[in-house]
DNA sequence: CGGAATCCAAAACGATACTG
DNA sequence: CAGTATCGTTTTGGATTCCG
């Protein structure tokens, strides 16, 4: 892993975005979700953002989008075959992130003691 | 790994930034580098950006900054003990990123054929 | 229901000049 | 040498309205 041919950004580029990891984790655990279900699972996200992030993930072939031609419309999202290869990356990051969050928490606690 | 307690952003937050992964990879492979050496290794980065990204990494305790009180100044950066725990994450992302870049390249090639 | 379009604020990034 | 400071541009995220 040399710095000259660093491809971390390739993975980073797909995961960055305030909501992308959460979207992916939901799809990984639920399998298939409608647009409205995703929205309900993420209070705070706007329709515009959800649409945008889903489009970007779709463009990278990470997720699949299926439109049912009916009224009212129904659109379902799921992880694509290729997208499944991302799970291990997500898992690694989540594990490290969990430990890091814990560490920060404990560090804050010990500093609280020191100043009290 | 449930979506409710997604800690991917914890890792993401540290890696995002146009130059952070490259900085980290350089420090991982070289061990210790001076500010000017880092800058030379990354043509295109501005002093301001390099300073900023280094500060952020330092604040997260990922890298260490040692100032030698002399004229002209000398400042050395290296991966901290804790920062080393990030290497596996970086490696995982780099591997996936490399494969992803290759895939995109080949996809582009096959599309080129199809339209020629 | 699942968007698209518009407008806006904030954050990231960058060029340049100056400094102990 | 290793930074600040200031300015401007670009990108990102968000609120709101409208549409088939």
PDB file of C-alpha atoms in Angstrom, chain A residues 39-114:
ATOM      1  CA  UNK A  39     -37.082   8.092   4.634  1.00  0.00           C
ATOM      2  CA  UNK A  40     -38.996   6.986   7.674  1.00  0.00           C
ATOM      3  CA  UNK A  41     -35.948   5.140   8.982  1.00  0.00           C
ATOM      4  CA  UNK A  42     -33.880   8.292   8.752  1.00  0.00           C
ATOM      5  CA  UNK A  43     -35.682  11.112  10.481  1.00  0.00           C
ATOM      6  CA  UNK A  44     -33.974  14.322   9.547  1.00  0.00           C
ATOM      7  CA  UNK A  45     -33.047  13.552   5.987  1.00  0.00           C
ATOM      8  CA  UNK A  46     -34.789  15.557   3.317  1.00  0.00           C
ATOM      9  CA  UNK A  47     -36.266  14.034   0.199  1.00  0.00           C
ATOM     10  CA  UNK A  48     -33.756  15.843  -1.919  1.00  0.00           C
ATOM     11  CA  UNK A  49     -30.806  14.460  -0.025  1.00  0.00           C
ATOM     12  CA  UNK A  50     -32.186  10.938   0.077  1.00  0.00           C
ATOM     13  CA  UNK A  51     -32.791  11.037  -3.658  1.00  0.00           C
ATOM     14  CA  UNK A  52     -29.343  12.439  -4.345  1.00  0.00           C
ATOM     15  CA  UNK A  53     -27.450   9.956  -2.230  1.00  0.00           C
ATOM     16  CA  UNK A  54     -29.436   7.053  -3.658  1.00  0.00           C
ATOM     17  CA  UNK A  55     -28.709   8.240  -7.192  1.00  0.00           C
ATOM     18  CA  UNK A  56     -24.995   8.447  -6.455  1.00  0.00           C
ATOM     19  CA  UNK A  57     -24.924   4.968  -4.959  1.00  0.00           C
ATOM     20  CA  UNK A  58     -26.868   3.683  -7.925  1.00  0.00           C
ATOM     21  CA  UNK A  59     -24.469   5.315 -10.354  1.00  0.00           C
ATOM     22  CA  UNK A  60     -21.582   3.504  -8.684  1.00  0.00           C
ATOM     23  CA  UNK A  61     -23.486   0.253  -9.052  1.00  0.00           C
ATOM     24  CA  UNK A  62     -23.638  -0.247  -5.300  1.00  0.00           C
ATOM     25  CA  UNK A  63     -27.406  -0.338  -5.056  1.00  0.00           C
ATOM     26  CA  UNK A  64     -30.248  -1.301  -7.356  1.00  0.00           C
ATOM     27  CA  UNK A  65     -33.314   0.726  -8.058  1.00  0.00           C
ATOM     28  CA  UNK A  66     -36.502  -0.910  -9.236  1.00  0.00           C
ATOM     29  CA  UNK A  67     -39.450   1.185 -10.339  1.00  0.00           C
ATOM     30  CA  UNK A  68     -42.906  -0.333 -10.363  1.00  0.00           C
ATOM     31  CA  UNK A  69     -44.964   1.450 -13.008  1.00  0.00           C
ATOM     32  CA  UNK A  70     -48.096   2.031 -11.001  1.00  0.00           C
ATOM     33  CA  UNK A  71     -50.069   4.763  -9.346  1.00  0.00           C
ATOM     34  CA  UNK A  72     -49.086   5.755  -6.782  1.00  0.00           C
ATOM     35  CA  UNK A  73     -45.482   5.029  -7.741  1.00  0.00           C
ATOM     36  CA  UNK A  74     -43.434   2.428  -5.900  1.00  0.00           C
ATOM     37  CA  UNK A  75     -39.667   2.358  -5.967  1.00  0.00           C
ATOM     38  CA  UNK A  76     -37.576  -0.223  -4.202  1.00  0.00           C
ATOM     39  CA  UNK A  77     -33.909  -0.109  -3.356  1.00  0.00           C
ATOM     40  CA  UNK A  78     -31.519  -2.910  -2.491  1.00  0.00           C
ATOM     41  CA  UNK A  79     -27.819  -3.688  -2.387  1.00  0.00           C
ATOM     42  CA  UNK A  80     -26.553  -4.904  -5.755  1.00  0.00           C
ATOM     43  CA  UNK A  81     -24.497  -8.058  -6.154  1.00  0.00           C
ATOM     44  CA  UNK A  82     -21.410  -5.938  -6.551  1.00  0.00           C
ATOM     45  CA  UNK A  83     -22.420  -3.708  -3.689  1.00  0.00           C
ATOM     46  CA  UNK A  84     -22.204  -6.651  -1.338  1.00  0.00           C
ATOM     47  CA  UNK A  85     -18.431  -6.490  -1.661  1.00  0.00           C
ATOM     48  CA  UNK A  86     -18.612  -3.266   0.312  1.00  0.00           C
ATOM     49  CA  UNK A  87     -19.934  -4.946   3.421  1.00  0.00           C
ATOM     50  CA  UNK A  88     -16.535  -6.002   4.719  1.00  0.00           C
ATOM     51  CA  UNK A  89     -15.242  -2.467   4.269  1.00  0.00           C
ATOM     52  CA  UNK A  90     -18.231  -1.070   6.099  1.00  0.00           C
ATOM     53  CA  UNK A  91     -17.766  -3.610   8.864  1.00  0.00           C
ATOM     54  CA  UNK A  92     -14.096  -2.787   9.336  1.00  0.00           C
ATOM     55  CA  UNK A  93     -14.863   0.897   9.514  1.00  0.00           C
ATOM     56  CA  UNK A  94     -17.746   0.344  11.881  1.00  0.00           C
ATOM     57  CA  UNK A  95     -15.635  -1.725  14.240  1.00  0.00           C
ATOM     58  CA  UNK A  96     -12.858   0.805  14.344  1.00  0.00           C
ATOM     59  CA  UNK A  97     -15.393   3.609  14.658  1.00  0.00           C
ATOM     60  CA  UNK A  98     -17.077   1.934  17.601  1.00  0.00           C
ATOM     61  CA  UNK A  99     -13.787   1.522  19.441  1.00  0.00           C
ATOM     62  CA  UNK A 100     -12.841   5.094  18.599  1.00  0.00           C
ATOM     63  CA  UNK A 101     -16.096   6.485  19.925  1.00  0.00           C
ATOM     64  CA  UNK A 102     -15.632   4.548  23.141  1.00  0.00           C
ATOM     65  CA  UNK A 103     -12.097   5.814  23.494  1.00  0.00           C
ATOM     66  CA  UNK A 104     -13.142   9.393  23.027  1.00  0.00           C
ATOM     67  CA  UNK A 105     -15.880   8.958  25.574  1.00  0.00           C
ATOM     68  CA  UNK A 106     -13.519   7.562  28.173  1.00  0.00           C
ATOM     69  CA  UNK A 107     -10.958  10.212  27.447  1.00  0.00           C
ATOM     70  CA  UNK A 108     -13.553  12.874  28.056  1.00  0.00           C
ATOM     71  CA  UNK A 109     -14.490  11.203  31.323  1.00  0.00           C
ATOM     72  CA  UNK A 110     -10.938  11.103  32.623  1.00  0.00           C
ATOM     73  CA  UNK A 111     -10.472  14.752  31.760  1.00  0.00           C
ATOM     74  CA  UNK A 112     -13.648  15.575  33.600  1.00  0.00           C
ATOM     75  CA  UNK A 113     -12.214  13.934  36.702  1.00  0.00           C
ATOM     76  CA  UNK A 114      -8.931  15.753  36.357  1.00  0.00           C
TER      77      UNK A 114
END
